[in-house]
Amino acid sequence: MSFTTIEFMFRFLPIFLIVYYVVPTRYKNMILLIGSFVFYAWGQHFYLLLLMLSIVVNYTFGRLIGERRSQKKPLLILGLIYNFGLLVFFKYTNFFIENINALLTATHIQIPTISVVMPLGISFYTFQVVSYLVDVYRGEQRPVKNIINLGVYIAMFPQVTSGPIGLYSELEPTLLRRHCSVLNLESGLKTFIIGMGAKMLLANPMGTLWAGMSRYGYETLSCPYAWLGAFGYSFQLYFDFAGYSLMAMGLGQMLGLYVPRNFDHPYISGSMAEFWRRWHMTLGRWFKKYLYFPLGGSRCSFAKTIRNTFVVWAFTGLWHGASWNFVLWGLIFFVLLTIERLGLGKLLAKTKVLKHIYVIFLIPLTWVVFALPNMQDIATYFSRLFPFFADNTASFVNTKDVIRALHDYWYLLIACVVFCLPFPSRWYEKHKNSKLVILGLVLIYLMSVYKMQTQTSNPFLYYQF
């Protein structure tokens, strides 16, 4: 089930909220866990058992690590093997088999791939529960004694499918002593509607623009149209995932629970380092806390710091998907961040405009690599972006495609640019209780529901990760 479906909006959510608000506080976690199971099972009945098993197994590991301190290291290792083992099996098995088969092509020996569907949200809830086990191991978190509370942390429906990747220590205060009120419900509903509008009214139309690239064929694109498509996909990805994260935050507010912020206007950044402090903030925090710092972080020799950065970005790329384009995408950021560390970052910091041009120019290029799993398609697309390297001057002449696209999407592109900036958010926070804002939210809600009914497909992009 997705947040942006009629089933969720008019069947699941209203019934769940009525029950949730009616039951006494001591039963709310139980109701939330049951509701989360229903939400998850709506789309993947079989893998609900895997999610339940994850709760039971990690509850057991957490208690054992906390109580048997002399054996905590082997227990943690077993817990990591269990969680990452499932993630690797479901997400990467066929990737490994396909690459082994490529190496064995000359021998005519081929290993058959397996038929397996990746469980929804496994990348996100695996990282969440691993953070819990490691924090218990480090003594930063007490083992959870109530399995229902841990189950809510792992399976809570606002987060289970696409994050944000929270820490148990962040959720625990509101999980144990929550405050549910009409004001929380109203505030959360407003946040939810803004996220829904970002997804339905901005991300999805930009997705249509990007989808047109493949329909025409990348080799036929004019240079301006290729650039427009790259920016279109950049907007689609941002408003799709940021919209989901806002909806998750809004649902958390409705439930009286804390859901961390995941985006902070990343497209206004002045460097790649700043961009990754603002984009998918909880994922960046996870890799920093549980991989980069344990490797030594930047508090070691320059060579080891570069090594640590390389490891983090190789795994960041692989986390997003079992495909070489994701690995390449991660390594591109490793190179860019290393160049900034070598001195470019300090030079950019001294400029006011150039640093933003640098980010605005490079980020869409990285998203092209992220979006296209086929290396040949990536090469073809870049040949359209930079036709002078391919001696293809016709790409500048035949620009009817971009003229048609601008005619259809110009107002949406302007809206995307505006809503990437901090000003609309600041204005909203200042005037969110005004009648004008309330009217605007009602219109966004009605337009979004209309889009839900008329669009044939609108899955969140990060569901596939």
PDB file of N, CA and C in Angstrom, residues 1-5 8 12 35-45 47-48 51 87 91 118-128 151-166 192 199 240-241 243-249 251 259 262 280 282-283 319-320 458-465:
ATOM      1  N   MET A   1       0.843  -1.184   0.000  1.00  0.00           N
ATOM      2  CA  MET A   1       0.000   0.000   0.000  1.00  0.00           C
ATOM      3  C   MET A   1       0.883   1.241   0.000  1.00  0.00           C
ATOM      4  N   SER A   2       0.457   2.246  -0.709  1.00  0.00           N
ATOM      5  CA  SER A   2       1.199   3.500  -0.770  1.00  0.00           C
ATOM      6  C   SER A   2       0.378   4.610  -0.129  1.00  0.00           C
ATOM      7  N   PHE A   3       1.059   5.624   0.405  1.00  0.00           N
ATOM      8  CA  PHE A   3       0.366   6.769   0.984  1.00  0.00           C
ATOM      9  C   PHE A   3      -0.534   7.471  -0.034  1.00  0.00           C
ATOM     10  N   THR A   4      -0.135   7.432  -1.300  1.00  0.00           N
ATOM     11  CA  THR A   4      -0.851   8.188  -2.330  1.00  0.00           C
ATOM     12  C   THR A   4      -1.799   7.292  -3.115  1.00  0.00           C
ATOM     13  N   THR A   5      -2.606   6.537  -2.376  1.00  0.00           N
ATOM     14  CA  THR A   5      -3.628   5.714  -3.005  1.00  0.00           C
ATOM     15  C   THR A   5      -4.970   5.992  -2.328  1.00  0.00           C
ATOM     16  N   PHE A   8      -5.473   3.892   0.879  1.00  0.00           N
ATOM     17  CA  PHE A   8      -4.838   4.404   2.095  1.00  0.00           C
ATOM     18  C   PHE A   8      -5.573   5.627   2.621  1.00  0.00           C
ATOM     19  N   PHE A  12      -7.850   2.889   4.888  1.00  0.00           N
ATOM     20  CA  PHE A  12      -6.951   2.524   5.982  1.00  0.00           C
ATOM     21  C   PHE A  12      -6.790   3.654   6.994  1.00  0.00           C
ATOM     22  N   GLY A  35      -1.870  -2.111  13.148  1.00  0.00           N
ATOM     23  CA  GLY A  35      -2.147  -1.317  11.957  1.00  0.00           C
ATOM     24  C   GLY A  35      -0.995  -1.337  10.972  1.00  0.00           C
ATOM     25  N   SER A  36       0.233  -1.328  11.484  1.00  0.00           N
ATOM     26  CA  SER A  36       1.407  -1.373  10.611  1.00  0.00           C
ATOM     27  C   SER A  36       1.509  -2.707   9.895  1.00  0.00           C
ATOM     28  N   PHE A  37       1.167  -3.788  10.587  1.00  0.00           N
ATOM     29  CA  PHE A  37       1.152  -5.106   9.941  1.00  0.00           C
ATOM     30  C   PHE A  37       0.109  -5.155   8.819  1.00  0.00           C
ATOM     31  N   VAL A  38      -1.058  -4.579   9.092  1.00  0.00           N
ATOM     32  CA  VAL A  38      -2.102  -4.541   8.061  1.00  0.00           C
ATOM     33  C   VAL A  38      -1.625  -3.735   6.856  1.00  0.00           C
ATOM     34  N   PHE A  39      -1.023  -2.585   7.128  1.00  0.00           N
ATOM     35  CA  PHE A  39      -0.498  -1.725   6.062  1.00  0.00           C
ATOM     36  C   PHE A  39       0.521  -2.466   5.217  1.00  0.00           C
ATOM     37  N   TYR A  40       1.459  -3.151   5.878  1.00  0.00           N
ATOM     38  CA  TYR A  40       2.514  -3.854   5.156  1.00  0.00           C
ATOM     39  C   TYR A  40       1.964  -5.046   4.385  1.00  0.00           C
ATOM     40  N   ALA A  41       1.053  -5.786   5.011  1.00  0.00           N
ATOM     41  CA  ALA A  41       0.511  -6.988   4.374  1.00  0.00           C
ATOM     42  C   ALA A  41      -0.391  -6.659   3.200  1.00  0.00           C
ATOM     43  N   TRP A  42      -0.884  -5.427   3.129  1.00  0.00           N
ATOM     44  CA  TRP A  42      -1.768  -5.029   2.040  1.00  0.00           C
ATOM     45  C   TRP A  42      -1.102  -5.267   0.689  1.00  0.00           C
ATOM     46  N   GLY A  43       0.210  -5.097   0.646  1.00  0.00           N
ATOM     47  CA  GLY A  43       0.911  -5.275  -0.621  1.00  0.00           C
ATOM     48  C   GLY A  43       1.757  -6.524  -0.687  1.00  0.00           C
ATOM     49  N   GLN A  44       2.257  -7.008   0.469  1.00  0.00           N
ATOM     50  CA  GLN A  44       3.153  -8.161   0.474  1.00  0.00           C
ATOM     51  C   GLN A  44       2.794  -9.082   1.642  1.00  0.00           C
ATOM     52  N   HIS A  45       1.839  -9.976   1.410  1.00  0.00           N
ATOM     53  CA  HIS A  45       1.342 -10.845   2.481  1.00  0.00           C
ATOM     54  C   HIS A  45       2.446 -11.749   3.034  1.00  0.00           C
ATOM     55  N   TYR A  47       5.769 -11.566   2.916  1.00  0.00           N
ATOM     56  CA  TYR A  47       6.916 -10.944   3.566  1.00  0.00           C
ATOM     57  C   TYR A  47       6.564 -10.278   4.892  1.00  0.00           C
ATOM     58  N   LEU A  48       5.275 -10.239   5.231  1.00  0.00           N
ATOM     59  CA  LEU A  48       4.908  -9.811   6.577  1.00  0.00           C
ATOM     60  C   LEU A  48       5.508 -10.754   7.607  1.00  0.00           C
ATOM     61  N   LEU A  51       8.996  -9.732   8.242  1.00  0.00           N
ATOM     62  CA  LEU A  51       9.042  -8.542   9.092  1.00  0.00           C
ATOM     63  C   LEU A  51       8.785  -8.920  10.557  1.00  0.00           C
ATOM     64  N   LEU A  87      19.227  -9.152   3.786  1.00  0.00           N
ATOM     65  CA  LEU A  87      19.274  -8.052   2.823  1.00  0.00           C
ATOM     66  C   LEU A  87      20.072  -8.453   1.589  1.00  0.00           C
ATOM     67  N   LYS A  91      18.322  -8.854  -2.077  1.00  0.00           N
ATOM     68  CA  LYS A  91      18.613  -7.698  -2.927  1.00  0.00           C
ATOM     69  C   LYS A  91      19.759  -7.932  -3.896  1.00  0.00           C
ATOM     70  N   MET A 118      12.123  -8.643  -3.910  1.00  0.00           N
ATOM     71  CA  MET A 118      12.695  -7.986  -2.735  1.00  0.00           C
ATOM     72  C   MET A 118      11.588  -7.499  -1.807  1.00  0.00           C
ATOM     73  N   PRO A 119      11.644  -7.860  -0.526  1.00  0.00           N
ATOM     74  CA  PRO A 119      10.632  -7.384   0.421  1.00  0.00           C
ATOM     75  C   PRO A 119      10.616  -5.860   0.501  1.00  0.00           C
ATOM     76  N   LEU A 120       9.429  -5.298   0.513  1.00  0.00           N
ATOM     77  CA  LEU A 120       9.278  -3.850   0.541  1.00  0.00           C
ATOM     78  C   LEU A 120       9.906  -3.277   1.815  1.00  0.00           C
ATOM     79  N   GLY A 121      10.771  -2.293   1.632  1.00  0.00           N
ATOM     80  CA  GLY A 121      11.347  -1.579   2.771  1.00  0.00           C
ATOM     81  C   GLY A 121      12.483  -2.273   3.473  1.00  0.00           C
ATOM     82  N   ILE A 122      12.970  -3.413   2.960  1.00  0.00           N
ATOM     83  CA  ILE A 122      13.985  -4.166   3.698  1.00  0.00           C
ATOM     84  C   ILE A 122      15.287  -3.381   3.859  1.00  0.00           C
ATOM     85  N   SER A 123      15.628  -2.541   2.885  1.00  0.00           N
ATOM     86  CA  SER A 123      16.849  -1.740   3.015  1.00  0.00           C
ATOM     87  C   SER A 123      16.732  -0.755   4.170  1.00  0.00           C
ATOM     88  N   PHE A 124      15.531  -0.230   4.383  1.00  0.00           N
ATOM     89  CA  PHE A 124      15.324   0.781   5.419  1.00  0.00           C
ATOM     90  C   PHE A 124      15.205   0.146   6.802  1.00  0.00           C
ATOM     91  N   TYR A 125      14.351  -0.879   6.942  1.00  0.00           N
ATOM     92  CA  TYR A 125      14.184  -1.403   8.301  1.00  0.00           C
ATOM     93  C   TYR A 125      15.393  -2.227   8.734  1.00  0.00           C
ATOM     94  N   THR A 126      16.180  -2.755   7.789  1.00  0.00           N
ATOM     95  CA  THR A 126      17.432  -3.427   8.169  1.00  0.00           C
ATOM     96  C   THR A 126      18.400  -2.438   8.795  1.00  0.00           C
ATOM     97  N   PHE A 127      18.555  -1.270   8.157  1.00  0.00           N
ATOM     98  CA  PHE A 127      19.459  -0.261   8.710  1.00  0.00           C
ATOM     99  C   PHE A 127      18.964   0.248  10.060  1.00  0.00           C
ATOM    100  N   GLN A 128      17.637   0.370  10.211  1.00  0.00           N
ATOM    101  CA  GLN A 128      17.111   0.830  11.501  1.00  0.00           C
ATOM    102  C   GLN A 128      17.456  -0.153  12.615  1.00  0.00           C
ATOM    103  N   GLY A 151       8.799  -3.563  18.096  1.00  0.00           N
ATOM    104  CA  GLY A 151       8.059  -3.844  16.870  1.00  0.00           C
ATOM    105  C   GLY A 151       7.554  -2.583  16.207  1.00  0.00           C
ATOM    106  N   VAL A 152       7.081  -1.636  17.000  1.00  0.00           N
ATOM    107  CA  VAL A 152       6.633  -0.351  16.452  1.00  0.00           C
ATOM    108  C   VAL A 152       7.798   0.376  15.798  1.00  0.00           C
ATOM    109  N   TYR A 153       8.964   0.362  16.455  1.00  0.00           N
ATOM    110  CA  TYR A 153      10.156   1.023  15.896  1.00  0.00           C
ATOM    111  C   TYR A 153      10.538   0.436  14.544  1.00  0.00           C
ATOM    112  N   ILE A 154      10.470  -0.888  14.414  1.00  0.00           N
ATOM    113  CA  ILE A 154      10.880  -1.535  13.173  1.00  0.00           C
ATOM    114  C   ILE A 154       9.801  -1.432  12.095  1.00  0.00           C
ATOM    115  N   ALA A 155       8.541  -1.625  12.471  1.00  0.00           N
ATOM    116  CA  ALA A 155       7.469  -1.810  11.480  1.00  0.00           C
ATOM    117  C   ALA A 155       6.519  -0.630  11.357  1.00  0.00           C
ATOM    118  N   MET A 156       6.711   0.442  12.109  1.00  0.00           N
ATOM    119  CA  MET A 156       5.789   1.579  12.103  1.00  0.00           C
ATOM    120  C   MET A 156       5.483   2.036  10.677  1.00  0.00           C
ATOM    121  N   PHE A 157       4.213   2.020  10.283  1.00  0.00           N
ATOM    122  CA  PHE A 157       3.871   2.194   8.872  1.00  0.00           C
ATOM    123  C   PHE A 157       4.282   3.537   8.269  1.00  0.00           C
ATOM    124  N   PRO A 158       4.386   4.627   9.033  1.00  0.00           N
ATOM    125  CA  PRO A 158       4.877   5.852   8.378  1.00  0.00           C
ATOM    126  C   PRO A 158       6.294   5.730   7.830  1.00  0.00           C
ATOM    127  N   GLN A 159       7.107   4.803   8.390  1.00  0.00           N
ATOM    128  CA  GLN A 159       8.515   4.728   8.020  1.00  0.00           C
ATOM    129  C   GLN A 159       8.942   3.439   7.332  1.00  0.00           C
ATOM    130  N   VAL A 160       8.186   2.365   7.484  1.00  0.00           N
ATOM    131  CA  VAL A 160       8.712   1.034   7.176  1.00  0.00           C
ATOM    132  C   VAL A 160       9.093   0.854   5.712  1.00  0.00           C
ATOM    133  N   THR A 161       8.425   1.527   4.785  1.00  0.00           N
ATOM    134  CA  THR A 161       8.682   1.261   3.375  1.00  0.00           C
ATOM    135  C   THR A 161       9.805   2.104   2.785  1.00  0.00           C
ATOM    136  N   SER A 162       9.961   3.336   3.251  1.00  0.00           N
ATOM    137  CA  SER A 162      10.995   4.214   2.663  1.00  0.00           C
ATOM    138  C   SER A 162      11.607   5.173   3.668  1.00  0.00           C
ATOM    139  N   GLY A 163      11.656   4.788   4.918  1.00  0.00           N
ATOM    140  CA  GLY A 163      12.291   5.626   5.922  1.00  0.00           C
ATOM    141  C   GLY A 163      11.425   6.822   6.325  1.00  0.00           C
ATOM    142  N   PRO A 164      12.048   7.850   6.914  1.00  0.00           N
ATOM    143  CA  PRO A 164      13.466   8.027   7.228  1.00  0.00           C
ATOM    144  C   PRO A 164      14.019   6.956   8.160  1.00  0.00           C
ATOM    145  N   ILE A 165      15.348   6.837   8.174  1.00  0.00           N
ATOM    146  CA  ILE A 165      16.023   5.825   8.990  1.00  0.00           C
ATOM    147  C   ILE A 165      16.277   6.436  10.364  1.00  0.00           C
ATOM    148  N   GLY A 166      15.388   6.142  11.301  1.00  0.00           N
ATOM    149  CA  GLY A 166      15.482   6.755  12.623  1.00  0.00           C
ATOM    150  C   GLY A 166      16.272   5.907  13.598  1.00  0.00           C
ATOM    151  N   PHE A 192       1.387  16.395   6.096  1.00  0.00           N
ATOM    152  CA  PHE A 192       1.085  15.281   5.193  1.00  0.00           C
ATOM    153  C   PHE A 192       0.588  15.795   3.844  1.00  0.00           C
ATOM    154  N   LYS A 199       4.517  15.166  -4.043  1.00  0.00           N
ATOM    155  CA  LYS A 199       4.559  13.916  -4.804  1.00  0.00           C
ATOM    156  C   LYS A 199       3.628  13.960  -6.022  1.00  0.00           C
ATOM    157  N   ASP A 240       9.656  13.507  -5.073  1.00  0.00           N
ATOM    158  CA  ASP A 240       9.131  12.189  -4.764  1.00  0.00           C
ATOM    159  C   ASP A 240       9.576  11.750  -3.371  1.00  0.00           C
ATOM    160  N   PHE A 241      10.877  11.791  -3.118  1.00  0.00           N
ATOM    161  CA  PHE A 241      11.393  11.286  -1.850  1.00  0.00           C
ATOM    162  C   PHE A 241      11.183  12.281  -0.713  1.00  0.00           C
ATOM    163  N   GLY A 243       8.791  14.415  -0.644  1.00  0.00           N
ATOM    164  CA  GLY A 243       7.357  14.364  -0.392  1.00  0.00           C
ATOM    165  C   GLY A 243       6.994  13.191   0.497  1.00  0.00           C
ATOM    166  N   TYR A 244       7.562  12.006   0.225  1.00  0.00           N
ATOM    167  CA  TYR A 244       7.317  10.845   1.078  1.00  0.00           C
ATOM    168  C   TYR A 244       7.772  11.139   2.506  1.00  0.00           C
ATOM    169  N   SER A 245       8.951  11.726   2.655  1.00  0.00           N
ATOM    170  CA  SER A 245       9.489  11.990   3.989  1.00  0.00           C
ATOM    171  C   SER A 245       8.609  12.964   4.757  1.00  0.00           C
ATOM    172  N   LEU A 246       8.077  13.971   4.057  1.00  0.00           N
ATOM    173  CA  LEU A 246       7.150  14.899   4.709  1.00  0.00           C
ATOM    174  C   LEU A 246       5.865  14.191   5.126  1.00  0.00           C
ATOM    175  N   MET A 247       5.372  13.300   4.270  1.00  0.00           N
ATOM    176  CA  MET A 247       4.169  12.547   4.623  1.00  0.00           C
ATOM    177  C   MET A 247       4.425  11.668   5.841  1.00  0.00           C
ATOM    178  N   ALA A 248       5.610  11.059   5.913  1.00  0.00           N
ATOM    179  CA  ALA A 248       5.971  10.246   7.076  1.00  0.00           C
ATOM    180  C   ALA A 248       6.032  11.100   8.332  1.00  0.00           C
ATOM    181  N   MET A 249       6.629  12.299   8.220  1.00  0.00           N
ATOM    182  CA  MET A 249       6.677  13.204   9.364  1.00  0.00           C
ATOM    183  C   MET A 249       5.271  13.614   9.797  1.00  0.00           C
ATOM    184  N   LEU A 251       2.444  11.960   9.362  1.00  0.00           N
ATOM    185  CA  LEU A 251       1.794  10.833  10.026  1.00  0.00           C
ATOM    186  C   LEU A 251       2.330  10.654  11.443  1.00  0.00           C
ATOM    187  N   VAL A 259       9.304  11.498  14.043  1.00  0.00           N
ATOM    188  CA  VAL A 259       9.893  11.002  12.804  1.00  0.00           C
ATOM    189  C   VAL A 259      10.908  12.046  12.344  1.00  0.00           C
ATOM    190  N   ASN A 262      14.345  14.559   6.915  1.00  0.00           N
ATOM    191  CA  ASN A 262      15.229  13.861   5.995  1.00  0.00           C
ATOM    192  C   ASN A 262      15.803  14.759   4.907  1.00  0.00           C
ATOM    193  N   HIS A 280      18.734  13.266   2.019  1.00  0.00           N
ATOM    194  CA  HIS A 280      18.607  11.957   2.676  1.00  0.00           C
ATOM    195  C   HIS A 280      19.467  11.951   3.938  1.00  0.00           C
ATOM    196  N   THR A 282      19.121  11.166   7.042  1.00  0.00           N
ATOM    197  CA  THR A 282      19.208  10.031   7.965  1.00  0.00           C
ATOM    198  C   THR A 282      20.083   8.908   7.411  1.00  0.00           C
ATOM    199  N   LEU A 283      20.110   8.743   6.095  1.00  0.00           N
ATOM    200  CA  LEU A 283      21.007   7.741   5.507  1.00  0.00           C
ATOM    201  C   LEU A 283      22.456   8.179   5.668  1.00  0.00           C
ATOM    202  N   TRP A 319      23.916   0.282  -1.653  1.00  0.00           N
ATOM    203  CA  TRP A 319      22.693   0.288  -0.847  1.00  0.00           C
ATOM    204  C   TRP A 319      21.486   0.681  -1.702  1.00  0.00           C
ATOM    205  N   HIS A 320      21.713   1.590  -2.641  1.00  0.00           N
ATOM    206  CA  HIS A 320      20.596   2.070  -3.452  1.00  0.00           C
ATOM    207  C   HIS A 320      20.120   1.046  -4.475  1.00  0.00           C
ATOM    208  N   ASN A 458       1.553   5.584  -9.664  1.00  0.00           N
ATOM    209  CA  ASN A 458       2.335   6.644  -9.021  1.00  0.00           C
ATOM    210  C   ASN A 458       3.138   6.120  -7.833  1.00  0.00           C
ATOM    211  N   PRO A 459       3.914   5.049  -8.030  1.00  0.00           N
ATOM    212  CA  PRO A 459       4.707   4.511  -6.920  1.00  0.00           C
ATOM    213  C   PRO A 459       5.842   5.463  -6.549  1.00  0.00           C
ATOM    214  N   PHE A 460       6.226   5.426  -5.269  1.00  0.00           N
ATOM    215  CA  PHE A 460       7.376   6.212  -4.835  1.00  0.00           C
ATOM    216  C   PHE A 460       8.649   5.579  -5.384  1.00  0.00           C
ATOM    217  N   LEU A 461       9.560   6.420  -5.900  1.00  0.00           N
ATOM    218  CA  LEU A 461      10.785   5.915  -6.510  1.00  0.00           C
ATOM    219  C   LEU A 461      11.610   5.082  -5.524  1.00  0.00           C
ATOM    220  N   TYR A 462      11.642   5.511  -4.258  1.00  0.00           N
ATOM    221  CA  TYR A 462      12.505   4.829  -3.301  1.00  0.00           C
ATOM    222  C   TYR A 462      11.924   3.512  -2.807  1.00  0.00           C
ATOM    223  N   TYR A 463      10.702   3.135  -3.253  1.00  0.00           N
ATOM    224  CA  TYR A 463      10.201   1.808  -2.936  1.00  0.00           C
ATOM    225  C   TYR A 463      11.109   0.724  -3.508  1.00  0.00           C
ATOM    226  N   GLN A 464      11.763   1.019  -4.651  1.00  0.00           N
ATOM    227  CA  GLN A 464      12.599   0.008  -5.303  1.00  0.00           C
ATOM    228  C   GLN A 464      13.949  -0.150  -4.624  1.00  0.00           C
ATOM    229  N   PHE A 465      14.264   0.718  -3.656  1.00  0.00           N
ATOM    230  CA  PHE A 465      15.572   0.648  -3.022  1.00  0.00           C
ATOM    231  C   PHE A 465      15.504  -0.018  -1.655  1.00  0.00           C
TER     232      PHE A 465
END
